[in-house]
Coordinates of C-alpha atoms and ligand atoms in Angstrom, one line a residue:
X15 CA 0.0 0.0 0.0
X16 CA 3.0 2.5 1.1
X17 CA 4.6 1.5 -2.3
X18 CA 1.5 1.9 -4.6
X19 CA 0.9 5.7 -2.3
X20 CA 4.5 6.7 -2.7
X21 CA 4.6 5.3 -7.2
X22 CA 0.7 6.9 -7.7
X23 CA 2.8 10.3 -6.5
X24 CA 5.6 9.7 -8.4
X25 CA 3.5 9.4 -11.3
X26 CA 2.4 12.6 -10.8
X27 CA 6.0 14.5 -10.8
X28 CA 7.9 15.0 -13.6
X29 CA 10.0 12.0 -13.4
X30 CA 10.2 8.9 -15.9
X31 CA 7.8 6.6 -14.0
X32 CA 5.1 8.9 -15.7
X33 CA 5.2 6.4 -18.1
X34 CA 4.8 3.8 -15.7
X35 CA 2.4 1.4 -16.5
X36 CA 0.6 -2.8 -16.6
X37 CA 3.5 -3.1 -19.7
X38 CA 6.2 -1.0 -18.6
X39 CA 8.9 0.4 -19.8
X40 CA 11.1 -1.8 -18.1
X41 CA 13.8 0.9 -18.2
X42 CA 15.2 4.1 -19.5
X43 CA 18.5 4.9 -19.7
X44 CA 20.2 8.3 -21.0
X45 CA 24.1 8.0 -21.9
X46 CA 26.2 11.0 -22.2
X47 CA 29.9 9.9 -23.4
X48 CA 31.9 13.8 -23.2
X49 CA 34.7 13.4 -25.9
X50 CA 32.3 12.3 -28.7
X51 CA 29.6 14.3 -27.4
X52 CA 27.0 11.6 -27.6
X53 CA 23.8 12.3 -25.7
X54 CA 21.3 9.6 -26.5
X55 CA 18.4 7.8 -24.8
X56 CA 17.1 4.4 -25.0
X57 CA 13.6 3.1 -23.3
X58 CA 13.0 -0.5 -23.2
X59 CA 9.5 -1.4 -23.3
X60 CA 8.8 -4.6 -22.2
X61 CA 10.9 -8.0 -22.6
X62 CA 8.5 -10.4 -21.5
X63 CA 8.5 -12.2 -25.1
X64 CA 12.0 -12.0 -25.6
X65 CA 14.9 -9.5 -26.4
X66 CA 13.3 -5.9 -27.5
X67 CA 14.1 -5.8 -31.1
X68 CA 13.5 -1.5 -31.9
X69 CA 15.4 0.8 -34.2
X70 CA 17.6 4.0 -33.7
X71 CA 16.4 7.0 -35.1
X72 CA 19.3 10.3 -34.9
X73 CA 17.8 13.7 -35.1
X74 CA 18.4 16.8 -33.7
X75 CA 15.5 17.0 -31.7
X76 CA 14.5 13.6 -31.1
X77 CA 12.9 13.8 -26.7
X78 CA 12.2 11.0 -24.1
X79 CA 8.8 11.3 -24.5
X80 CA 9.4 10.3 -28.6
X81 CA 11.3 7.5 -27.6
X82 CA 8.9 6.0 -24.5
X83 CA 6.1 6.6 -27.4
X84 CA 8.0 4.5 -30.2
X85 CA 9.3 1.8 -28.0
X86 CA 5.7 0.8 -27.0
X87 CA 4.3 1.0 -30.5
X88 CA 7.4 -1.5 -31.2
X89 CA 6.1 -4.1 -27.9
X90 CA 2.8 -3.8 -29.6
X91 CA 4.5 -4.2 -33.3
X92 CA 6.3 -7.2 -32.1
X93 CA 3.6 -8.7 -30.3
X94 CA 1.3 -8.5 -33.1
X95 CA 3.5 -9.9 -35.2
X96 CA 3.9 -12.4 -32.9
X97 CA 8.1 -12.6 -32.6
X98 CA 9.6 -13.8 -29.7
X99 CA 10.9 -10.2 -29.3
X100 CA 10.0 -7.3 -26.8
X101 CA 10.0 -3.8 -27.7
X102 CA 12.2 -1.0 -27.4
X103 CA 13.5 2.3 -29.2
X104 CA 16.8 4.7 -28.4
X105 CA 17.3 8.1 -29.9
X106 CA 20.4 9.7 -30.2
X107 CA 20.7 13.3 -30.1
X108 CA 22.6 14.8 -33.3
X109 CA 22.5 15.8 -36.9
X110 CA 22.4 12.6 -39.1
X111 CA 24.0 14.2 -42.1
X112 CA 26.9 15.8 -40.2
X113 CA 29.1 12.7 -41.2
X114 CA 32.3 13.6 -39.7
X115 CA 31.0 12.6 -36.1
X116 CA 28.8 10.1 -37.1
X117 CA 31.0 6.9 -37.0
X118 CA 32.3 8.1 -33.7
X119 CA 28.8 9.1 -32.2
X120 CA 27.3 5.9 -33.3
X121 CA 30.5 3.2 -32.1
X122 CA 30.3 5.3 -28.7
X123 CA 26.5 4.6 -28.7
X124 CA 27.2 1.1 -29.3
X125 CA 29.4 0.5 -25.9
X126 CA 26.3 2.2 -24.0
X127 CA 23.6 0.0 -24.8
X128 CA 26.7 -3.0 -24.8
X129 CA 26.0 -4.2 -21.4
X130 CA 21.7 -4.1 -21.8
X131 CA 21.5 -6.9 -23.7
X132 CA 18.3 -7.5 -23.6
X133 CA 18.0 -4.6 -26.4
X134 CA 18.9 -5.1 -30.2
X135 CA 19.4 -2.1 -32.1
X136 CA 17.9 -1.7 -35.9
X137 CA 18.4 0.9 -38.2
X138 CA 15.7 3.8 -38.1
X139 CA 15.6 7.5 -39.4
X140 CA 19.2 9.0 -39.5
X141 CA 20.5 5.4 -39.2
X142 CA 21.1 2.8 -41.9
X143 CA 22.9 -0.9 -42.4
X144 CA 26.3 0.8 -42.0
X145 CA 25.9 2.2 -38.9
X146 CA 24.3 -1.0 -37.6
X147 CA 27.5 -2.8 -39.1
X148 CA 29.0 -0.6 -36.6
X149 CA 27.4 -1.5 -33.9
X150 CA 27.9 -5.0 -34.5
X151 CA 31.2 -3.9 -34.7
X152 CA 31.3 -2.5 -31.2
X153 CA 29.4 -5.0 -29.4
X154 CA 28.0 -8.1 -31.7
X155 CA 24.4 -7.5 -32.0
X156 CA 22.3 -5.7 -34.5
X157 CA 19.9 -6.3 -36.9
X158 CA 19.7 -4.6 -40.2
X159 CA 23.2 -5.3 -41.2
X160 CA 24.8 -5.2 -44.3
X161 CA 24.6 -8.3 -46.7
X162 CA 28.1 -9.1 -46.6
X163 CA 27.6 -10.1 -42.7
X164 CA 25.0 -11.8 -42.8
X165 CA 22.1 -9.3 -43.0
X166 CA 18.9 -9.1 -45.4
X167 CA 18.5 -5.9 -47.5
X168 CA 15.1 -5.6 -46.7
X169 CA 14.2 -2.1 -48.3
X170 CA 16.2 -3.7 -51.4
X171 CA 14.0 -7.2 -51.3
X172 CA 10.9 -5.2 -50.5
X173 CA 10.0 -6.7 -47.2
X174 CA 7.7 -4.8 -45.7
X175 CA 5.8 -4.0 -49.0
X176 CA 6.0 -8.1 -49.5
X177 CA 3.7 -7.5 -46.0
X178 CA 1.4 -5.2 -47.5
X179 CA 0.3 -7.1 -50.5
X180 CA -0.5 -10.0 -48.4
X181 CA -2.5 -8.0 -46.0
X182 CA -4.6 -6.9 -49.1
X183 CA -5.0 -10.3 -50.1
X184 CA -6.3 -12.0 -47.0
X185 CA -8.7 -8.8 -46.7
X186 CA -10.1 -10.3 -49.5
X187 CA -12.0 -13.0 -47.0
X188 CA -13.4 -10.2 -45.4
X189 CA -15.2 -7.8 -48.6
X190 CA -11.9 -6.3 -49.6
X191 CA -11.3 -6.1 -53.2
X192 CA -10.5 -9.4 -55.2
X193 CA -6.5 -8.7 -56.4
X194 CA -7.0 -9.8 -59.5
X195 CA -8.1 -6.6 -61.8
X196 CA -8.1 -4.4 -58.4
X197 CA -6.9 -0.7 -58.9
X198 CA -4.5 0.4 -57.3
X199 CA -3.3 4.0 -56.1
X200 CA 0.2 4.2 -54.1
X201 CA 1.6 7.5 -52.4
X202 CA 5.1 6.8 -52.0
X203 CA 7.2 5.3 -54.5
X204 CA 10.4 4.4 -52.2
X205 CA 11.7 1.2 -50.4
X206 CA 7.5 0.0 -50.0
X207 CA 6.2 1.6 -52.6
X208 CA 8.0 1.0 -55.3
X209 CA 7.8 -2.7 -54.3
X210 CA 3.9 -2.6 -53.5
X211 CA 3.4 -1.6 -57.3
X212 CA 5.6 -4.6 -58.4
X213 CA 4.0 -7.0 -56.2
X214 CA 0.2 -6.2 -56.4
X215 CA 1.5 -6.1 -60.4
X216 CA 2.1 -9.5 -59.5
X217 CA -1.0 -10.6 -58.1
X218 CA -3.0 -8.9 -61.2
X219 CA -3.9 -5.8 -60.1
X220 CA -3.4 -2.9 -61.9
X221 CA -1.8 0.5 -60.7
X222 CA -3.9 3.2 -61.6
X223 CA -2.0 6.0 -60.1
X224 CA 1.3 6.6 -57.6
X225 CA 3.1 9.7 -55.9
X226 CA 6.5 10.8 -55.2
X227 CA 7.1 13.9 -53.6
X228 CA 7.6 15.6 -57.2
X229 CA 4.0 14.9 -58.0
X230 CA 1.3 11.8 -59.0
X231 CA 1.1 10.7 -62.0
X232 CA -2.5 8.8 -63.1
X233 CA -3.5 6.5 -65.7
X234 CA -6.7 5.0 -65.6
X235 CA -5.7 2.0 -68.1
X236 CA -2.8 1.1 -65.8
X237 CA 0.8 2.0 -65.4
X238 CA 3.7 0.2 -66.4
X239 CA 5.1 -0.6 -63.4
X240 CA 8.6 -1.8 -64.6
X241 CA 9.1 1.3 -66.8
X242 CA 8.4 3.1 -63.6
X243 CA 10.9 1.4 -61.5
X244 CA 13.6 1.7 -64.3
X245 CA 12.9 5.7 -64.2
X246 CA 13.4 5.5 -60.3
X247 CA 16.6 3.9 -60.9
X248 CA 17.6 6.3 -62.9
X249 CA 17.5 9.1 -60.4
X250 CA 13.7 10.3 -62.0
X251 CA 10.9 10.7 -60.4
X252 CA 7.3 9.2 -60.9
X253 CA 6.5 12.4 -63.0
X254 CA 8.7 11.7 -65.4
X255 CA 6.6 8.8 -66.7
X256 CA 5.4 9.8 -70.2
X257 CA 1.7 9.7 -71.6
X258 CA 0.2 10.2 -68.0
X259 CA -2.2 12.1 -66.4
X260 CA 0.0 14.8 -64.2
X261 CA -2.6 16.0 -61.0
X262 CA -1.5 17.9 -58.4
X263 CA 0.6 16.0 -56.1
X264 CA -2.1 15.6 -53.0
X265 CA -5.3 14.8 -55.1
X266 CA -3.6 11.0 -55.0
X267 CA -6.1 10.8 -52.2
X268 CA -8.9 11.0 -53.9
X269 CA -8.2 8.8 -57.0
X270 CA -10.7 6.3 -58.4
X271 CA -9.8 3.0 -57.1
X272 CA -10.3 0.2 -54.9
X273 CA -7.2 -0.2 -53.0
X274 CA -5.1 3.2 -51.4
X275 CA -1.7 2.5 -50.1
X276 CA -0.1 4.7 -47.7
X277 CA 3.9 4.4 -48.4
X278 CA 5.2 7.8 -47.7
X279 CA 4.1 10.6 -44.7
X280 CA 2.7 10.0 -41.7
X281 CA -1.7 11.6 -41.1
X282 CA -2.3 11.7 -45.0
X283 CA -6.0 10.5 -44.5
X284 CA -7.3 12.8 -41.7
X285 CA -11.0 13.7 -40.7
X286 CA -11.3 16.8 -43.4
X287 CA -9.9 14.4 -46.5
X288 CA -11.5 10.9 -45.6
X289 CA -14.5 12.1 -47.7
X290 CA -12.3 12.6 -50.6
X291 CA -11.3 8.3 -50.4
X292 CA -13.0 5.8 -53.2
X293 CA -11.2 3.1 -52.3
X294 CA -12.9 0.3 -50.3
X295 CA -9.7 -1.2 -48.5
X296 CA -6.7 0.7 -47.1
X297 CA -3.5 -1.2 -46.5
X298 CA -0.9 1.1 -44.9
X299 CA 2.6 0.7 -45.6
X300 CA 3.6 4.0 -43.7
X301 CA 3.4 4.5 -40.0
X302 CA 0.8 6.5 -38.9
X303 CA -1.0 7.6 -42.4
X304 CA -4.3 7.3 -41.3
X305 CA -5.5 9.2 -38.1
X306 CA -7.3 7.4 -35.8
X307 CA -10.3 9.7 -35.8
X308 CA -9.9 9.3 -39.8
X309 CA -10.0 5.0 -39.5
X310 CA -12.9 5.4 -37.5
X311 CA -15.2 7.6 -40.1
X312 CA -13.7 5.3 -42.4
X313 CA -15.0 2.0 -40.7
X314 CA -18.5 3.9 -40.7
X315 CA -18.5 4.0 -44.1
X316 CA -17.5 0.2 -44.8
X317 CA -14.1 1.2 -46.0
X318 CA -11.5 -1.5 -44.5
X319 CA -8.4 -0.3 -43.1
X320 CA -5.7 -2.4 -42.0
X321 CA -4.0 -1.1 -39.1
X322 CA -0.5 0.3 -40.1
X323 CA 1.8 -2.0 -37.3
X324 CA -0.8 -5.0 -38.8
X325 CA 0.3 -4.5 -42.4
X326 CA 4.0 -3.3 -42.5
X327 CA 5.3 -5.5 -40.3
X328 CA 7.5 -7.1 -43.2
X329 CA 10.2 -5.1 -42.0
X330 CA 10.5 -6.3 -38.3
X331 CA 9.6 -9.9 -39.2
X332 CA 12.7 -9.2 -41.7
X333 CA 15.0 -8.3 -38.8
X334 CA 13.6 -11.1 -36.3
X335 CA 14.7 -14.0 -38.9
X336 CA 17.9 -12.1 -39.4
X337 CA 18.9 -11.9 -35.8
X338 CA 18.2 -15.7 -35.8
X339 CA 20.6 -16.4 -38.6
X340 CA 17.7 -16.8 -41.6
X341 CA 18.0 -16.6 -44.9
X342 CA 16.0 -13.6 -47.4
X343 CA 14.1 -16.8 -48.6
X344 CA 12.8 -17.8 -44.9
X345 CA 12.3 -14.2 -44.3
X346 CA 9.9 -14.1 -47.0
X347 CA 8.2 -17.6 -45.8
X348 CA 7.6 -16.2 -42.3
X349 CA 6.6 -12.8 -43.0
X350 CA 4.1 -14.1 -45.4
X351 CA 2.7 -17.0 -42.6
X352 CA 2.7 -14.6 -40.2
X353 CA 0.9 -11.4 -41.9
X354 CA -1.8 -14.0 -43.4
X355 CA -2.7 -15.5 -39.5
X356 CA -2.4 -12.2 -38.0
X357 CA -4.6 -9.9 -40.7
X358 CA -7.4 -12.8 -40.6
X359 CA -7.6 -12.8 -36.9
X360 CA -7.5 -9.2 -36.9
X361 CA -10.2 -8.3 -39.2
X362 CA -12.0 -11.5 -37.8
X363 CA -12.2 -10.3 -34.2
X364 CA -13.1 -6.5 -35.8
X365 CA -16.2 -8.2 -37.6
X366 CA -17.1 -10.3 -34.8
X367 CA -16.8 -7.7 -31.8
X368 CA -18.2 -5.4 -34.0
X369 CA -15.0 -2.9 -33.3
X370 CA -12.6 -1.2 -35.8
X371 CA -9.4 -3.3 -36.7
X372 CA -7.1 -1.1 -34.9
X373 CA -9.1 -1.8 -31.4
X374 CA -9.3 -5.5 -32.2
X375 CA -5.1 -5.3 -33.4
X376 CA -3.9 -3.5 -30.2
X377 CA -6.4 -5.8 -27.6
X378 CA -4.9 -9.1 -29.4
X379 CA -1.3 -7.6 -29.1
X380 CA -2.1 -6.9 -25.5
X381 CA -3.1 -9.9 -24.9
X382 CA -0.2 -11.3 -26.3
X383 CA 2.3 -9.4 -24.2
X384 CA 0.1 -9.8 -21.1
X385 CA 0.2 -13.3 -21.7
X386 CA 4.0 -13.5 -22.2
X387 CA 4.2 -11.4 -19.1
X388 CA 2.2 -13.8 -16.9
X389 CA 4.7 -16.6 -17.8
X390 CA 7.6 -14.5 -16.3
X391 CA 8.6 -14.1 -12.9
X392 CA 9.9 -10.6 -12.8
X393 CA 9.1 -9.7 -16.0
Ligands
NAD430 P1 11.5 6.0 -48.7 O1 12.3 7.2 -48.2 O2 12.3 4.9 -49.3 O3 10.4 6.4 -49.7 C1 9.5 7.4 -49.4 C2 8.7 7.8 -50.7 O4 7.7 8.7 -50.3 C3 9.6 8.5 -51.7 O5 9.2 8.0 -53.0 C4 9.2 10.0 -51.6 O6 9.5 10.7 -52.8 C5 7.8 9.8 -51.2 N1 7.2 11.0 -50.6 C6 7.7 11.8 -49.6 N2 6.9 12.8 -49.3 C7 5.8 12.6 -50.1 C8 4.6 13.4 -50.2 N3 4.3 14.4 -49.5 N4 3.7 12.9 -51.2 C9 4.0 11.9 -51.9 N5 5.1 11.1 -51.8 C10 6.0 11.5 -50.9 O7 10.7 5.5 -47.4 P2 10.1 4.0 -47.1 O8 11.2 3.2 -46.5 O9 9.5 3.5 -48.4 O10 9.0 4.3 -46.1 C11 7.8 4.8 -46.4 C12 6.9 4.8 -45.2 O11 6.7 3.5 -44.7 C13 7.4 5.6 -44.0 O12 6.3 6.1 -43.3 C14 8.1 4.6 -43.1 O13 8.1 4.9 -41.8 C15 7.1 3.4 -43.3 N6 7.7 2.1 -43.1 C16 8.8 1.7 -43.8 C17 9.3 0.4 -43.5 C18 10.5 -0.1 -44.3 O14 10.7 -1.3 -44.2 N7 11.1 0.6 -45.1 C19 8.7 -0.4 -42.6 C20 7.6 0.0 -41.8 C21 7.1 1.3 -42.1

């Protein structure tokens, strides 16, 4: 009783049990190393399930409260995916294209989180395979490594848009659009989707319009997908495509088709645009690109739309076989087993429990981790 008086008024100060809660985070640690000049935080979530697999993102602005907000999203990532992992997420404080210091912030980084090894580090924004080949380096754990030790090039392979593609395709069970002749509309034409076109290509569907930040480029008789990828290799942009239709950049939302995928900025479909969506299913490559007030109006309106840490969890899946020595072919094998069971009971429990698919995704990951949780002693 003294201790739940004395944490309920803790909770109330400004110190980091604030974030105190039935999950965690386990711990948060801030390292400060004074000749690099390193000043980095790391939260681990919860490691009930495993070892927290969560990236590290370097920015120049990057707070605690970021960090405590992304290392839970990755518990509930990694639960839903259903990895033996935990979550976490560190941040380090600095300017990711000042390269002079970088090699030096990121190996001092390394011998901080060396000793809590219940964390592996991925690559986020600011950081990339190199860096983690670094920190492998440093201290022999990271995933996201460059292929020539031992990692999977997942933006290259198109992991997480391998993800996507499935999502869409088991959402077929549940009224989504049958893949075969389905149109397509992608904002984002990057590491997902540049490899969403090529793989709903694949499955027959045809890509009516896609985005880049130059522009969108539309054609209601389908684009050529490998021309477009050969342009992007180039160094072009979507909106160098000949013989298209060139809209304004932002009216991607509001193309006619039956499938919208989400590959580029986070809150894209908000509550003044969702009106502007014809699509019936959205599978969401990017984090975050529909608000949740936005997947609500959505859900009233029968559009389906898979939650984001639901359908591009490719990536993570990607990492988790890495870290246990798999190849890019078993990568591909267990993302697609475990995006296929995880989207049907996702948008099973939604239609049963009559409740959106983001409600029904984060009560099944919490259950997951509470589960893993109750099978610990300390944990
Ligand atoms: P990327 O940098 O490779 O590609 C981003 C693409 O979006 C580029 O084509 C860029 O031109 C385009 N873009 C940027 N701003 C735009 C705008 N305002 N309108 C239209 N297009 C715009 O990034 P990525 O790795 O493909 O990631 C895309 C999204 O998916 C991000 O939200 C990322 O967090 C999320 N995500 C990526 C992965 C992964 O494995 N790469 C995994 C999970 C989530």
């Amino acid at each position: 009783m003294e201790t739940l008086v004395r944490t309920n008024k803790m909770m109330k100060t400004d110190t980091p049990f604030r974030y105190a809660d039935h999950l965690g985070p386990k711990s948060i640690h801030h390292f400060y190393e004074p000749a690099t000049g390193l000043m980095a935080i790391l939260v681990v979530d919860n490691v009930a399930a495993g070892p927290a697999i969560g990236g590290c993102r370097m920015a120049p602005d990057v707070t605690l409260d970021e960090c405590y907000r992304l290392a839970r999203a990755m518990t509930l990532k990694n639960a839903a995916a259903g990895l033996p992992h935990g979550g976490a997420k560190s941040v380090i404080m600095a300017n990711p294209e000042d390269y002079a210091n970088k090699e030096q912030l990121v190996r001092a980084f390394a011998q901080m989180i060396g000793p809590i090894e219940d964390y592996i580090v991925g690559p986020d924004m600011g950081t990339n395979e190199t860096a983690m080949g670094w920190i492998r380096d440093e201290i022999g754990r990271a995933v996201g490594l460059p292929p020539e030790i031992g990692g999977i090039p997942l933006d290259e392979v198109g992991a997480t848009a391998f993800g996507v593609v499935i999502a869409a395709e088991v959402a077929q069970n549940f009224g989504g659009p049958r893949l075969n002749g389905a149109r397509v509309a992608i904002q984002g034409f990057g590491a997902v989707g540049k490899h969403a076109a090529r793989f709903f290509a694949e499955k027959g569907a045809v890509i009516v319009a896609v985005a880049d930040i130059n522009g969108t480029i539309h054609d209601p008789n389908g684009l050529d997908v490998r021309k477009l990828v050969e342009i992007k290799k180039q160094g072009g942009s979507v909106i160098d495509y000949p013989n298209a239709h060139k809209p304004e950049r932002d009216t991607i939302v509001e193309i006619d088709c039956d499938i919208w995928v989400p590959a580029a900025r986070p809150d894209v479909i908000r509550e003044d645009n969702e009106h502007l969506v014809k699509a019936k299913l959205i599978v969401q490559g990017a984090n975050i690109g529909v608000t949740e007030g936005a997947e609500r109006m959505l859900h009233d309106r029968g559009v389906i739309c898979i939650p984001d840490f639901i359908s591009n969890a490719g990536g993570v899946i990607c990492g988790a076989v890495e870290y246990a020595g798999g190849t890019e072919s078993q990568a591909f094998e267990v993302i697609e087993e475990k995006t296929r069971a995880n989207v049907a009971e996702v948008l099973g429990r939604a239609s049963r429990n009559n409740i959106l698919p983001r409600e029904a995704a984060v009560r099944m990951a919490e259950e997951r981790v509470a589960k893993a949780v109750s099978l610990g002693r300390w944990k």
